[in-house]
Coordinates of C-alpha atoms and ligand atoms in Angstrom, one line a residue:
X161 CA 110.6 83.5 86.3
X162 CA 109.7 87.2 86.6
X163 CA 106.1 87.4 87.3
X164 CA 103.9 90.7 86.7
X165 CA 100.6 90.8 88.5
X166 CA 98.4 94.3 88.3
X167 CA 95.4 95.1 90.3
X168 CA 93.0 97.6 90.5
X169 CA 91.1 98.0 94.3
X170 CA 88.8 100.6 95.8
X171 CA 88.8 103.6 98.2
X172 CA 86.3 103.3 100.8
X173 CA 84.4 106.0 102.7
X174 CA 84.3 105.1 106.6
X175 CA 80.6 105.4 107.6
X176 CA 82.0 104.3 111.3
X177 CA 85.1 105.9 111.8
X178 CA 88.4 104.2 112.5
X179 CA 90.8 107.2 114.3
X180 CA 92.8 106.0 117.5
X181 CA 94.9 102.6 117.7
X182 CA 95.0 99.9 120.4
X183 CA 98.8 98.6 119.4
X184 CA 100.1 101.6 117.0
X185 CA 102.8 99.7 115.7
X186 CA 100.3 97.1 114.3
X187 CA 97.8 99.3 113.4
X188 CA 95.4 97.5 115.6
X189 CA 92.5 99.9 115.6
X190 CA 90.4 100.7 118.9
X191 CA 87.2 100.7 118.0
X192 CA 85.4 98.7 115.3
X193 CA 85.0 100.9 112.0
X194 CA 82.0 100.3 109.2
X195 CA 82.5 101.5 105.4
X196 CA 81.3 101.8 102.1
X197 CA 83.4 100.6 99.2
X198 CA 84.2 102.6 96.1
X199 CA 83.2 102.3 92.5
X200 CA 84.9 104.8 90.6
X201 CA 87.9 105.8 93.1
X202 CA 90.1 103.5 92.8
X203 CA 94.2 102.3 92.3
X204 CA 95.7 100.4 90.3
X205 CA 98.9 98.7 90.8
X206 CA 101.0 96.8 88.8
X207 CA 103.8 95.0 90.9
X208 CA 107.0 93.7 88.9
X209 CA 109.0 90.7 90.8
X210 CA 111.9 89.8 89.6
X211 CA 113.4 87.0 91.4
X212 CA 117.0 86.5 92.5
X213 CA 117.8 90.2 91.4
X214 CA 119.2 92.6 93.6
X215 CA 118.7 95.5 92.5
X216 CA 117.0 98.6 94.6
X217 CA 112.8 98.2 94.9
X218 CA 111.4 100.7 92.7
X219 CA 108.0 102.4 94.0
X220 CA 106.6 104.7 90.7
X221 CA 103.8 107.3 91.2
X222 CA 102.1 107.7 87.5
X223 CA 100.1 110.9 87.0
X224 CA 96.8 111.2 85.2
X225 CA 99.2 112.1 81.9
X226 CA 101.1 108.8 82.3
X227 CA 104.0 110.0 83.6
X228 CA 105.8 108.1 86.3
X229 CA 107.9 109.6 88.8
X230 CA 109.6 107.5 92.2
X231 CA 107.7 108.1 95.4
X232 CA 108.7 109.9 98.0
X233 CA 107.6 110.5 102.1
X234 CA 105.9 108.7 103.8
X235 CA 103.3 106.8 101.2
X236 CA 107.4 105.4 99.8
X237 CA 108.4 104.5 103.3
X238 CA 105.7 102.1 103.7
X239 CA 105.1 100.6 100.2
X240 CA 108.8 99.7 100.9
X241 CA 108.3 98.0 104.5
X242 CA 105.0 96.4 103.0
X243 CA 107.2 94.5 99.8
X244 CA 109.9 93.7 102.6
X245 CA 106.4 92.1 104.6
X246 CA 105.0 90.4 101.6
X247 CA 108.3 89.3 100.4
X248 CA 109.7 87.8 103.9
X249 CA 106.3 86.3 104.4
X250 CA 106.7 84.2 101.2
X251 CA 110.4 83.1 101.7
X252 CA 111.5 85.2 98.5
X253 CA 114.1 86.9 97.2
X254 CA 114.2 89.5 94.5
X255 CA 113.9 93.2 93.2
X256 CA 110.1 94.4 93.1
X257 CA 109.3 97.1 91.0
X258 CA 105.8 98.6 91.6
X259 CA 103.7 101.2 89.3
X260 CA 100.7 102.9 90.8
X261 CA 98.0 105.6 89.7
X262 CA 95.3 106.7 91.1
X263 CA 92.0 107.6 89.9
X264 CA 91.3 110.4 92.3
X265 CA 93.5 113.2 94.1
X266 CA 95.8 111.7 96.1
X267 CA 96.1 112.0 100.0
X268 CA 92.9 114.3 99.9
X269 CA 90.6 112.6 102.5
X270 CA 89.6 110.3 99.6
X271 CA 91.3 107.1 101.5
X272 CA 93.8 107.3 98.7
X273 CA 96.1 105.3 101.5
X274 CA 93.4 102.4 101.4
X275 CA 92.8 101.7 98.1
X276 CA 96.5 102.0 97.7
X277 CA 97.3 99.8 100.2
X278 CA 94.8 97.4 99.3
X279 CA 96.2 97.7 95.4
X280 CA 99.5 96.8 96.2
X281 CA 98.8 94.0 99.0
X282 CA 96.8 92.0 96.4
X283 CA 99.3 92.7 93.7
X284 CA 102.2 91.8 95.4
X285 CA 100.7 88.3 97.7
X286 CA 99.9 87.4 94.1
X287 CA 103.5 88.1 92.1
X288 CA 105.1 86.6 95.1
X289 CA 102.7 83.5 94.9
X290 CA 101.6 83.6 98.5
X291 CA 97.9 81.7 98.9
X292 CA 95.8 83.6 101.1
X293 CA 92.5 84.6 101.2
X294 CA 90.5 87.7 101.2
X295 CA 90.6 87.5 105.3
X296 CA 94.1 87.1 105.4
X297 CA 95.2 89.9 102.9
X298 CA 93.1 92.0 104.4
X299 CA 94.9 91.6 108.0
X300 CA 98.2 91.9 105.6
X301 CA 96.6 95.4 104.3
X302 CA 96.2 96.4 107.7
X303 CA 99.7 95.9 109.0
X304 CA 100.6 98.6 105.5
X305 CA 100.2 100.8 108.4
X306 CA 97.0 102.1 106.5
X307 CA 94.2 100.3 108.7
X308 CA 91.7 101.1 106.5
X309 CA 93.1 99.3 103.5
X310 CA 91.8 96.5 105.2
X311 CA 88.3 97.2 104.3
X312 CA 89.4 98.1 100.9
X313 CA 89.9 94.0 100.2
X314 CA 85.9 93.9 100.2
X315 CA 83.0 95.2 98.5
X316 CA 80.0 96.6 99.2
X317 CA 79.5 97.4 103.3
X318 CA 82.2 96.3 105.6
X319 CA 83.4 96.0 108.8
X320 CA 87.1 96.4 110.4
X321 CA 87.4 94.1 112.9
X322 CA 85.1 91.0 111.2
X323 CA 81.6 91.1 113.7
X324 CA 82.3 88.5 116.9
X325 CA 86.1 88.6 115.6
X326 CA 89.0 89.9 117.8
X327 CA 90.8 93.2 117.1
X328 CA 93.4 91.1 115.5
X329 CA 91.2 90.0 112.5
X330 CA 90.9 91.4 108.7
X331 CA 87.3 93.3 107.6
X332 CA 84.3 91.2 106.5
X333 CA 81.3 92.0 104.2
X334 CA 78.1 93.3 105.6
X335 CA 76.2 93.5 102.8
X336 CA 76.9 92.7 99.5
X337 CA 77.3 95.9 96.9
X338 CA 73.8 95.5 95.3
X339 CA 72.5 95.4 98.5
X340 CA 72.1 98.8 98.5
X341 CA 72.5 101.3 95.8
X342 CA 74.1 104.1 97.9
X343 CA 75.8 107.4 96.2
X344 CA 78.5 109.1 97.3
X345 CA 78.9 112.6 95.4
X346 CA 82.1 113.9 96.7
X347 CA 82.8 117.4 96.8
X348 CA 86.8 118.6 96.0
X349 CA 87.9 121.6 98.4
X350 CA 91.0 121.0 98.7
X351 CA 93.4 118.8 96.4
X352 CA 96.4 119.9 98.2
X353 CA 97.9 116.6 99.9
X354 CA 96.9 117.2 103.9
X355 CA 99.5 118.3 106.6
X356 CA 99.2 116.0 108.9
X357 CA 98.7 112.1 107.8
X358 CA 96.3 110.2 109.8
X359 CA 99.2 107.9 111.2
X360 CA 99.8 110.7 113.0
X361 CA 96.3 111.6 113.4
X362 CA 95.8 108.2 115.5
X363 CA 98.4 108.9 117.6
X364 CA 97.1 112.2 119.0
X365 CA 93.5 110.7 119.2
X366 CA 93.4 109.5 122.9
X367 CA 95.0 112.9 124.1
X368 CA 91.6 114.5 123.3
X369 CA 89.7 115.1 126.5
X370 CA 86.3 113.6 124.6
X371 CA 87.8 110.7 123.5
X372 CA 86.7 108.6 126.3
X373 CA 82.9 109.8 125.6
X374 CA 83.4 108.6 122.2
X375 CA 84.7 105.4 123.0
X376 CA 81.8 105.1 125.1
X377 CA 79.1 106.2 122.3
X378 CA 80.3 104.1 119.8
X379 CA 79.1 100.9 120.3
X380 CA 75.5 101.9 120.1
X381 CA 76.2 104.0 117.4
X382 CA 77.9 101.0 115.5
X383 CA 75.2 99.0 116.0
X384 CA 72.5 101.6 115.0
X385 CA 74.8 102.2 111.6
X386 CA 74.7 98.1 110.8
X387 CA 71.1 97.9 111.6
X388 CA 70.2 100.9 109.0
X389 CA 72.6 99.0 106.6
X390 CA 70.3 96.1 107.1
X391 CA 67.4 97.8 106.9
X392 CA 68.2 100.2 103.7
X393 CA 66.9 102.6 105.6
X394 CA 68.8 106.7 104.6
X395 CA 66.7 108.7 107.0
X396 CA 68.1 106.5 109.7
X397 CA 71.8 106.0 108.4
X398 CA 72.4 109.5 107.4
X399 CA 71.9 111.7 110.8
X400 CA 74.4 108.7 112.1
X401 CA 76.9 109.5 109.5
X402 CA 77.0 113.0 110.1
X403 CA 77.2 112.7 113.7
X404 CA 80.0 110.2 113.4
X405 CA 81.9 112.6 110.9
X406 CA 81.9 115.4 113.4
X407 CA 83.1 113.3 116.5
X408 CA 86.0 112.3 114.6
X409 CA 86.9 115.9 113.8
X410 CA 86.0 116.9 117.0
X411 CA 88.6 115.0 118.6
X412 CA 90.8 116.0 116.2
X413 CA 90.3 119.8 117.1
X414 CA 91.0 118.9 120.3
X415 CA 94.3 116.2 120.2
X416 CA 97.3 117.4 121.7
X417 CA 98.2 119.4 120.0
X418 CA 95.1 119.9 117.5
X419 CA 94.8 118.8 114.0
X420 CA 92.5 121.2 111.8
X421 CA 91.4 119.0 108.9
X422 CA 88.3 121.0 107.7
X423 CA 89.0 124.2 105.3
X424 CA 86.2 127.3 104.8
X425 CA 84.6 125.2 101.5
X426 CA 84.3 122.3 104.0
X427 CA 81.5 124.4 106.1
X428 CA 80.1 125.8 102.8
X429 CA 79.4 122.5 102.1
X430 CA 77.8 121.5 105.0
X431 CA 75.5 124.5 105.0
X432 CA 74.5 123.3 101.0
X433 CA 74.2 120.5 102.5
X434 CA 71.4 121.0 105.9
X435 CA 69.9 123.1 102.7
X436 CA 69.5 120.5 100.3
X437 CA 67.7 118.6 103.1
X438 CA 65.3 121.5 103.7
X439 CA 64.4 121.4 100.1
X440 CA 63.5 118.1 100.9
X441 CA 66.3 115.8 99.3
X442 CA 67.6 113.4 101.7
X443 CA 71.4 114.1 101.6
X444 CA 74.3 113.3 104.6
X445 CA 77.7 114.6 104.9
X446 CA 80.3 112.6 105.9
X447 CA 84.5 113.4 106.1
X448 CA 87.7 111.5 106.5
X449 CA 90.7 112.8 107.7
X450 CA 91.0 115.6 105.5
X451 CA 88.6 118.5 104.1
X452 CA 86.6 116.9 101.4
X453 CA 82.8 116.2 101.7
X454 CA 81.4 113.0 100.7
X455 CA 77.3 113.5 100.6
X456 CA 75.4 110.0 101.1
X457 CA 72.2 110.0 99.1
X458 CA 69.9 107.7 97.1
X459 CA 70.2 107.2 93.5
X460 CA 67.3 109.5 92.7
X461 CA 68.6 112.5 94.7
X462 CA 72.4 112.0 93.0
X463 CA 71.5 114.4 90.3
X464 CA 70.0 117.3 92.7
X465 CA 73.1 117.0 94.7
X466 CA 75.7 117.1 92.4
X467 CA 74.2 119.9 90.8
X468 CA 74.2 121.5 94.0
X469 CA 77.7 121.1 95.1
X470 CA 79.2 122.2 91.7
X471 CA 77.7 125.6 91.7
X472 CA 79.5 126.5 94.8
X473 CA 82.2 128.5 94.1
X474 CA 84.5 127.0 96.6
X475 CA 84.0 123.2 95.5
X476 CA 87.1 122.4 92.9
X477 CA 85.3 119.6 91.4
X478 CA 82.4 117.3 92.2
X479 CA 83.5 113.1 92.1
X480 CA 80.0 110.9 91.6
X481 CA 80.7 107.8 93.1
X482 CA 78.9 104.6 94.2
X483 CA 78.8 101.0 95.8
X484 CA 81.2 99.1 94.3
X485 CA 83.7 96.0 94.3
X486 CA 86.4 94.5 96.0
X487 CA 89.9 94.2 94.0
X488 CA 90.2 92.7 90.9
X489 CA 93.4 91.7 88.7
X490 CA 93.4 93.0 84.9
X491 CA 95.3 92.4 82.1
X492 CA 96.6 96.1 81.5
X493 CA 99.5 96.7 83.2
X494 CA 101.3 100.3 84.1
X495 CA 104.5 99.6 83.4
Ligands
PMV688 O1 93.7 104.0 107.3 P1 94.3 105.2 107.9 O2 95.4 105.0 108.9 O3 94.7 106.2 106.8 O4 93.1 105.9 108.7 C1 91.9 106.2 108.2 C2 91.2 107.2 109.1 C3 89.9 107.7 108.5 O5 89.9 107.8 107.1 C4 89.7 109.1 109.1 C5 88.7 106.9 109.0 C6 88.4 105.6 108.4 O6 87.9 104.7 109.1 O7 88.7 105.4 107.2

C-alpha cells in the first residue's frame, strides 16, 4: 500500500558548537555540542513510498510560491543516500518521492541542513514503518551526514552526544522548551547559499593551529553553557555564546586552507550588537557556519532588538524566532 507520511521539524541554533568530526564518514562529532530548538524555522517534508515500484527516487525543492523543482548538489546527494539508509534499514523496496520547503532561506547559516535532515528522517522511518524512537532517529539524522540534525529530533535545549553517553549516541533534551523562554531575532546578511558547506568545513577544522586549544577549553565551557541553561541565567549564557561563536570562526579563518564565513553586515551587526548592550539591553550574538547573526535575548528585550537590527542598512531581513518543538507529523501534505 503506498503510504504518505509529512512532517514538519525545526532548525536549531548551536549554543555549543559542533565543527570537527572524530569518524568523518559517520559524522561522529568531536566534541559534545549544546543547542536551542526552533519555533518558527522550520521544514516540512512530505515523503511518498511507493512500494515494489522502480522507478527513479524523486527529491523536490518547493519554493515559498509553491513551486517545486528536483534538487540538485550536494543537499540531493544525501537526501538520496539517507532514503537508500532508511529504506535498507527497514528491509523495503520501492520508489520514494519526497517534497520539501523550507520556512527560511536555505543553506544560509540558519541550519537549513538540520531541520531538513531531521524532516525527512522522521518522514521517511515513518512511511517505511520502521519503529524507533526519538534516540534512535536522531542517531539515523546524524549519519544524513548533517550532525546537527540530530538535535533537530528534540525540543527545547539539547545536547549532541546524550550527557554520560558515548560519541556514538543520538541528542537528548536538557530542558524542556518552556523551560526557558529564550528569543532568537535573527538578522539576514546574506541569503546567498554559502560557498563552502560545513561537511567540508569539518574536515579542515583540525588543520587550524588553535584547534587543539579549543578542544581543550571546551569542556569547561560546555559545562558552564548547561549550568546557565539550568539556572536561566542570560548574563551568564550570553558572553559564553558569543565566545563560542567566535572560536568556531576563528578556526575557520585559520583551516587549511581558510574558510571566511562572516560578510561586512556580519561585523555591523556585532557592533549593533556590543551597542544594544551599552544601552543596557542584554543581547548575545551567536553564528553558524555561514554570515547570519542570531542575537539571544529575553522576551522583553525582543522588541528593542529587532527594531535595532532592521534599521541597518545592511541586514536583508530580520527572522523573530523562539524556543520551540521537536518534529511533528501533519495532515497537509506538499505534494
Ligand atoms: O550539521 P552540520 O554538518 O551542517 O554542521 C553544523 C555546524 C554548525 O552549524 C556550524 C554548528 C552546529 O553545531 O550546528
Amino acid at each position: 500500500m503506498i503510504s504518505k507520511v509529512t512532517v514538519t521539524a525545526p532548525a536549531n541554533i548551536a549554543f555549543v558548537k559542533y565543527w570537527g568530526r572524530r569518524d568523518p564518514a559517520r559524522a561522529i562529532p568531536a566534541n559534545p555540542s549544546v543547542s536551542m530548538t526552533l519555533s518558527r524555522c522550520r521544514t516540512v517534508t512530505t515523503v511518498t513510498f511507493v512500494p515494489g515500484d522502480e522507478a527513479p527516487d524523486r527529491i523536490a525543492v518547493v519554493d515559498a510560491d509553491g513551486i517545486a523543482m528536483e534538487a540538485t548538489g550536494g543537499f540531493r546527494e544525501r537526501a538520496l543516500a539517507q532514503i537508500d539508509r532508511l529504506r535498507a534499514m527497514a528491509g523495503s523496496r520501492g520508489t520514494m518521492r519526497v517534497a520539501t520547503r523550507n520556512t527560511f532561506p536555505t543553506g544560509a547559516g540558519i541550519a537549513s541542513s538540520a531541520s531538513g535532515f531531521a524532516a525527512l528522517t522522521v518522514a521517511g522511518a515513518r512511511a517505511l514503518g520502521l519503529d524507533l524512537d526519538a534516540s534512535g532517529l536522531s542517531r539515523l539524522a546524524r549519519e544524513s551526514g548533517s550532525g546537527s540534525a540530530a538535535r533537530s529530533l528534540f525540543g527545547g535545549y539539547v545536547e549532541w552526544p546524550a550527557p554520560g553517553m558515548g560519541p556514538e549516541a543520538g541528542a537528548a533534551p536538557i530542558a524542556a522548551p518552556d523551560w526557558w523562554d529564550l528569543r532568537d531575532v535573527i538578522a539576514v546578511v546574506d541569503r546567498s547559499e554559502k560557498d563552502i558547506p560545513s561537511v567540508e568545513g569539518h574536515r579542515r577544522a583540525a588543520s587550524s593551529p588553535h584547534w587543539s586549544a579549543r578542544q581543550s577549553l571546551l569542556p569547561a565551557r560546555t559545562a558552564r553553557v548547561r549550568d546557565a541553561i539550568g539556572a536561566r541565567d542570560i548574563d551568564a549564557l550570553g558572553p559564553l555564546l558569543e565566545e563560542e561563536a567566535v572560536e568556531l570562526h576563528i578556526i575557520a579563518m585559520s583551516s587549511i586552507p581558510p574558510i571566511f564565513y562572516w560578510k561586512p553586515g556580519t561585523l555591523r551587526v556585532l557592533d549593533e550588537v556590543r551597542g544594544l548592550r551599552g544601552r543596557g539591553r542584554r543581547a548575545w550574538a551567536t553564528m553558524d557556519a555561514g554570515a547570519n547573526v542570531h542575537v539571544i535575548c529575553e522576551a522583553e528585550d525582543e522588541d528593542a532588538v529587532a527594531e535595532a537590527l532592521r534599521s541597518l542598512p545592511e541586514v536583508e531581513a530580520v527572522i523573530v524566532d523562539g524556543v520551540g518543538d521537536g518534529p511533528r507529523f501533519v495532515e497537509e501534505h506538499l505534494s
